[in-house]
């Protein structure tokens, strides 16, 4: 019997109770002849009081931080109460204690504000996980897991495990592969998602499927990507898009309620992909704040008439001119506007410069291009931008794609400066009507924007079937009819992050075959890769659709963090390494020989 | 809107309601000018009645089995009620219907008693999954999953995901490995279990961890093994064996209750490994029935004194003689006893023969070795075997190991013949005090019977540390002190199947190092493979222990089946192939080149 209670449990109503606790030594404070120890476990901290005799014993065999001990004693009222912790009213008058295990001095302090850098904390992740800050994240993750399962269970979803050793069908991202010893020369692949299996389950009649499941992508890792990540993966039959949007905004609201005690009563806003790009320059706009884009000139066409007779070459030569009005910033100093100019010139943003108009609170206007625009012209400029006195209007001009991305980034940057991106405010958004195809410059071909199983909008099916996917003039790919085809696809966006995405699927063999052809796949290739799915579609496939949520990201945002790594118990670094266990690593010749492969290092 | 109700939902209280259903055509029965269709979905079957006009429409565009349709109509009382299905009181008077998708004729019938063989059902697993028999298994699996999670949640366990891309540390079974593109020449391994990670979580202070998680073993597959399988994986800190046994018999009882509505009120029986081997010849005895072994002679030593002066060479030459008394079988015919003799001679059993005594209901005894034993001697033989009149005593003689295994197999075989192994009766058993080591004949060395992290019994630690693991005389390995060391390890057995196994772990670096040494691992090797765990043990590792349940097996037994494959949505065959998706398969040269490996086929 190591303990009768936990370190987070004892209160005034336990006074005089004999108790046994076990845990880690958080701090040791000697006061004259007595000693106070804060004992920590998963549930909290309890103060221990060691009398003179035990303190003497300590002098002979000293305890250290992170030693594991078990103590017996009586619950007693503290003279000096600590209102900051739930057990702060009591302490344990220790009658005996025993060291269960010693601890070396940890390489960083086990505290909320640790002195450990990222690298050392990852190497000693088992110690980092002891810190309250990290523990909270892991507990939040479990709460989200539990809330999602509860909601889906109530909605008649069934958790069905799909296999991890599947077939390599690289489409977009690279597969991790697993050599098969029993089938030499052949490989399994680890799933990038259970996509085809969940569709097969729909063909099987399990009309509401879910799984919280690991997925794998062998991609060059950006700062906040992991080679293995977790999805809440769902699929439903006999549904249209509306059914799915309602079901899953219900799930997220239910998670908000269970995990954060937030009543998200509002209807979740919806926005077409085109509107999102037009107004926010981005397919996952953060709508906690407004700051919409003014589209002054787009792809060579002036929308703001005031540009028609301008003599400002920068504007006249630009393909696209976009602006945002930033409230309360008309009094920015030269230093501040220079800062913004430097910011947009950084390579990550890559703009040549930034023009601006200060719409002063007295109604006057002052721009960085006064030479070319008189007061009236500036006034109508500001009106087009829906600016108000007190606003600073920031204007970017350049090539359409880069300028739109830049204004979107600038919008987020200004919102950060203004404190508009509050970690504890949550705004959901559905972005719908995505393009079905995306232009792949390298291959000069169309690739699936979501994946090849996504259904085109019914009215666009004819456009897809009736036109040759071949792009004759790479420069003018936007004129190809495929660029206009919309998909029955939707993303859920939370605070400017895509937390989930899905689509209504193709469920007819003929249409699926045409989709594969549109993506430049030969009949042989599509049969080799997806023959099982095409085959299944011949035996009564129901209409179906689904969605997958990025579980790590969802947890991070709910936890008020930008980094998913903090919400994964044992994450990998940017090189895909687990530095704690030192994986990946070499394997021995015998293993390679059994697998009938050898290294072929360049 | 594809449906307003499911096919399992409508009852008499829905009479005259307008409804829309969607599902699969189970059967079509034309009666004169009208047509009955059984429409099936996940929730049940509802009868549709198509009037003359719609029946005419059908004649032009016929429906077939497994077509997917949606129908509108009114709920109506059936004249000819079907008491076998919950919707049997009503039918739908169809006003319109629409084919959502056609179906080719399935390669086997989608019915409980299908005409499809195993191979064809695996190839078309998406159709097999439609059959009620399979669907029930998948639903039961989800129910077990849910019940386990609910129990563990109530007990303060927290689900923490451990990584799938880990380090290869083959111990016993082979790892599946995953070449790393970003770290060329290096490999990840897929986990055989999250063992070391859950121990690290204990070091981190998460004192009650669980996960329902996929694990991987690249082994030559026996009939009922899968390369990927699922475990309910649990670990606890500050516990001894008793805490764990109580916690997890609680879990299984809770699963019994939630899933099968069985109140398993009895205390779960416990048995030491030695007793299990002695009385049942097996470390996972089926205790739904008794039929204990009589140990007449063991390893050359007569326990039944009546053998001392026998002149029966078969007995005298045998190392071991074991018997079981089978009630009610004393009247077995010559043909029947011959059958049993043939059975024990099969290569899987491998005995030379079978002796028997018929203890007739009139009290007389008749044996197959009457020449050597007179009536009195037979009587005391029967007494030693605790036989009663009416019993057939079956006796096997031979080498200890083989004979014990054979009598154990014979015991199960006889129980099957007598109908004593009822699929709907559940008997749990803890087997405890397993040997710590197992003799590895090939390497003439000791291997860990459970795994190298299992703690020896405290009283055996000195035996382990104080003796050289080297086995000088392979013949006499049983005389080596290691053969007697017991582990703090336990298995949970259900109806003769090991459904879970675990142990109290080593949590001190020194002892863990000695264990690695006892297993013949060099310091370098243990540091290379498990340095992270040894390191973690230096920073305040708490006493801990855990258990892992074979989730597939548990579900199969609860479903009354011997085969785990029926309880896995997409299982692999005995060659580790998924014949539906045709995996594993070759991958292209580009993938191999990126991974910097090449094939090296023998």
Short mmCIF file of N, CA, C and O in Angstrom, two decimals, chain B residues 88-136:
data_model
loop_
_atom_site.label_atom_id
_atom_site.label_comp_id
_atom_site.label_asym_id
_atom_site.label_seq_id
_atom_site.Cartn_x
_atom_site.Cartn_y
_atom_site.Cartn_z
N UNK B 88 -41.78 -5.52 -37.80
CA UNK B 88 -42.64 -6.48 -38.48
C UNK B 88 -44.13 -6.17 -38.48
O UNK B 88 -44.90 -6.82 -39.19
N UNK B 89 -44.55 -5.18 -37.70
CA UNK B 89 -45.97 -4.84 -37.67
C UNK B 89 -46.38 -3.90 -38.79
O UNK B 89 -47.57 -3.74 -39.07
N UNK B 90 -45.38 -3.24 -39.39
CA UNK B 90 -45.74 -2.20 -40.36
C UNK B 90 -45.09 -2.44 -41.71
O UNK B 90 -44.20 -3.29 -41.87
N UNK B 91 -45.55 -1.69 -42.68
CA UNK B 91 -44.88 -1.64 -43.98
C UNK B 91 -45.06 -0.24 -44.53
O UNK B 91 -45.83 0.56 -43.98
N UNK B 92 -44.32 0.07 -45.59
CA UNK B 92 -44.44 1.41 -46.19
C UNK B 92 -45.21 1.28 -47.50
O UNK B 92 -44.82 0.50 -48.39
N UNK B 93 -46.32 2.03 -47.61
CA UNK B 93 -47.02 2.11 -48.89
C UNK B 93 -46.27 3.14 -49.72
O UNK B 93 -46.40 4.35 -49.52
N UNK B 94 -45.47 2.66 -50.64
CA UNK B 94 -44.53 3.54 -51.34
C UNK B 94 -45.27 4.42 -52.35
O UNK B 94 -46.09 3.93 -53.13
N UNK B 95 -44.99 5.72 -52.33
CA UNK B 95 -45.58 6.62 -53.33
C UNK B 95 -44.57 6.93 -54.44
O UNK B 95 -44.93 7.13 -55.58
N UNK B 96 -43.31 6.97 -54.11
CA UNK B 96 -42.28 7.10 -55.16
C UNK B 96 -40.97 6.50 -54.68
O UNK B 96 -40.72 6.42 -53.48
N UNK B 97 -40.18 6.09 -55.62
CA UNK B 97 -38.86 5.59 -55.25
C UNK B 97 -37.84 6.00 -56.30
O UNK B 97 -38.18 6.33 -57.44
N UNK B 98 -36.59 6.00 -55.87
CA UNK B 98 -35.53 6.43 -56.76
C UNK B 98 -34.32 5.53 -56.53
O UNK B 98 -33.97 5.23 -55.39
N UNK B 99 -33.71 5.10 -57.62
CA UNK B 99 -32.49 4.30 -57.50
C UNK B 99 -31.31 5.25 -57.30
O UNK B 99 -31.06 6.12 -58.13
N UNK B 100 -30.60 5.10 -56.18
CA UNK B 100 -29.43 5.94 -55.93
C UNK B 100 -28.17 5.33 -56.54
O UNK B 100 -27.27 6.03 -56.95
N UNK B 101 -28.15 4.02 -56.58
CA UNK B 101 -27.02 3.33 -57.19
C UNK B 101 -27.41 1.90 -57.49
O UNK B 101 -28.17 1.28 -56.73
N UNK B 102 -26.91 1.40 -58.58
CA UNK B 102 -27.16 0.02 -58.95
C UNK B 102 -26.17 -0.90 -58.23
O UNK B 102 -25.22 -0.45 -57.63
N UNK B 103 -26.43 -2.19 -58.34
CA UNK B 103 -25.45 -3.15 -57.84
C UNK B 103 -25.32 -4.31 -58.80
O UNK B 103 -26.33 -4.81 -59.34
N UNK B 104 -24.10 -4.72 -59.05
CA UNK B 104 -23.88 -5.98 -59.75
C UNK B 104 -24.33 -7.10 -58.82
O UNK B 104 -24.54 -6.88 -57.62
N UNK B 105 -24.51 -8.29 -59.35
CA UNK B 105 -24.90 -9.42 -58.51
C UNK B 105 -23.72 -9.76 -57.60
O UNK B 105 -22.63 -10.02 -58.08
N UNK B 106 -23.92 -9.72 -56.28
CA UNK B 106 -22.80 -10.00 -55.37
C UNK B 106 -22.25 -11.40 -55.58
O UNK B 106 -23.00 -12.32 -55.92
N UNK B 107 -20.96 -11.59 -55.35
CA UNK B 107 -20.35 -12.90 -55.55
C UNK B 107 -20.77 -13.93 -54.51
O UNK B 107 -20.45 -15.11 -54.64
N UNK B 108 -21.44 -13.48 -53.45
CA UNK B 108 -22.03 -14.43 -52.49
C UNK B 108 -23.25 -13.74 -51.91
O UNK B 108 -23.41 -12.51 -52.02
N UNK B 109 -24.12 -14.50 -51.26
CA UNK B 109 -25.35 -13.90 -50.75
C UNK B 109 -25.07 -13.18 -49.45
O UNK B 109 -24.31 -13.64 -48.60
N UNK B 110 -25.71 -12.00 -49.32
CA UNK B 110 -25.51 -11.17 -48.13
C UNK B 110 -26.50 -11.65 -47.08
O UNK B 110 -27.53 -11.02 -46.84
N UNK B 111 -26.24 -12.79 -46.49
CA UNK B 111 -27.14 -13.37 -45.50
C UNK B 111 -26.34 -14.02 -44.39
O UNK B 111 -25.15 -14.29 -44.55
N UNK B 112 -27.02 -14.27 -43.26
CA UNK B 112 -26.30 -14.87 -42.13
C UNK B 112 -25.59 -16.15 -42.57
O UNK B 112 -24.41 -16.33 -42.30
N UNK B 113 -26.35 -17.03 -43.23
CA UNK B 113 -25.72 -18.23 -43.75
C UNK B 113 -25.36 -17.98 -45.19
O UNK B 113 -26.13 -18.26 -46.10
N UNK B 114 -24.17 -17.45 -45.38
CA UNK B 114 -23.79 -17.08 -46.74
C UNK B 114 -23.27 -18.31 -47.46
O UNK B 114 -22.86 -19.31 -46.84
N UNK B 115 -23.26 -18.23 -48.80
CA UNK B 115 -22.69 -19.32 -49.59
C UNK B 115 -21.23 -19.02 -49.94
O UNK B 115 -20.62 -19.75 -50.69
N UNK B 116 -20.71 -17.92 -49.38
CA UNK B 116 -19.35 -17.54 -49.75
C UNK B 116 -18.30 -18.20 -48.88
O UNK B 116 -18.43 -18.22 -47.66
N UNK B 117 -17.22 -18.68 -49.51
CA UNK B 117 -16.09 -19.25 -48.77
C UNK B 117 -15.23 -18.12 -48.21
O UNK B 117 -15.39 -16.96 -48.57
N UNK B 118 -14.31 -18.51 -47.31
CA UNK B 118 -13.44 -17.54 -46.66
C UNK B 118 -12.71 -16.64 -47.67
O UNK B 118 -12.66 -15.43 -47.51
N UNK B 119 -12.14 -17.26 -48.72
CA UNK B 119 -11.32 -16.48 -49.65
C UNK B 119 -12.12 -15.40 -50.36
O UNK B 119 -11.70 -14.25 -50.44
N UNK B 120 -13.28 -15.77 -50.86
CA UNK B 120 -14.08 -14.82 -51.62
C UNK B 120 -14.64 -13.74 -50.68
O UNK B 120 -14.73 -12.57 -51.03
N UNK B 121 -14.96 -14.14 -49.45
CA UNK B 121 -15.47 -13.16 -48.50
C UNK B 121 -14.39 -12.16 -48.09
O UNK B 121 -14.67 -10.99 -47.86
N UNK B 122 -13.15 -12.60 -48.04
CA UNK B 122 -12.07 -11.68 -47.70
C UNK B 122 -11.77 -10.73 -48.86
O UNK B 122 -11.48 -9.56 -48.66
N UNK B 123 -11.84 -11.24 -50.06
CA UNK B 123 -11.59 -10.39 -51.23
C UNK B 123 -12.68 -9.31 -51.33
O UNK B 123 -12.40 -8.18 -51.69
N UNK B 124 -13.90 -9.70 -51.01
CA UNK B 124 -15.02 -8.74 -51.05
C UNK B 124 -15.44 -8.43 -49.63
O UNK B 124 -16.62 -8.49 -49.29
N UNK B 125 -14.47 -8.08 -48.80
CA UNK B 125 -14.77 -7.88 -47.38
C UNK B 125 -15.83 -6.79 -47.20
O UNK B 125 -16.65 -6.87 -46.28
N UNK B 126 -15.85 -5.79 -48.09
CA UNK B 126 -16.85 -4.72 -47.97
C UNK B 126 -18.27 -5.26 -48.13
O UNK B 126 -19.20 -4.64 -47.63
N UNK B 127 -18.42 -6.39 -48.80
CA UNK B 127 -19.75 -7.01 -48.87
C UNK B 127 -19.99 -7.93 -47.68
O UNK B 127 -21.08 -7.98 -47.12
N UNK B 128 -18.94 -8.65 -47.28
CA UNK B 128 -19.03 -9.53 -46.12
C UNK B 128 -19.45 -8.72 -44.88
O UNK B 128 -20.24 -9.19 -44.05
N UNK B 129 -18.92 -7.50 -44.79
CA UNK B 129 -19.24 -6.63 -43.65
C UNK B 129 -20.71 -6.23 -43.62
O UNK B 129 -21.21 -5.73 -42.61
N UNK B 130 -21.42 -6.44 -44.74
CA UNK B 130 -22.86 -6.14 -44.74
C UNK B 130 -23.66 -7.22 -44.03
O UNK B 130 -24.78 -6.99 -43.62
N UNK B 131 -23.08 -8.41 -43.94
CA UNK B 131 -23.85 -9.53 -43.37
C UNK B 131 -24.05 -9.30 -41.88
O UNK B 131 -23.17 -8.84 -41.16
N UNK B 132 -25.22 -9.63 -41.45
CA UNK B 132 -25.60 -9.42 -40.06
C UNK B 132 -24.63 -10.07 -39.08
O UNK B 132 -24.28 -9.51 -38.05
N UNK B 133 -24.18 -11.27 -39.44
CA UNK B 133 -23.28 -12.02 -38.56
C UNK B 133 -22.00 -11.23 -38.32
O UNK B 133 -21.47 -11.18 -37.20
N UNK B 134 -21.47 -10.61 -39.35
CA UNK B 134 -20.22 -9.86 -39.22
C UNK B 134 -20.49 -8.51 -38.55
O UNK B 134 -19.73 -8.05 -37.70
N UNK B 135 -21.59 -7.89 -38.93
CA UNK B 135 -21.94 -6.58 -38.37
C UNK B 135 -22.07 -6.66 -36.84
O UNK B 135 -21.58 -5.79 -36.12
N UNK B 136 -22.69 -7.73 -36.37
CA UNK B 136 -22.82 -7.94 -34.92
C UNK B 136 -21.46 -7.95 -34.24
O UNK B 136 -21.29 -7.42 -33.15
#
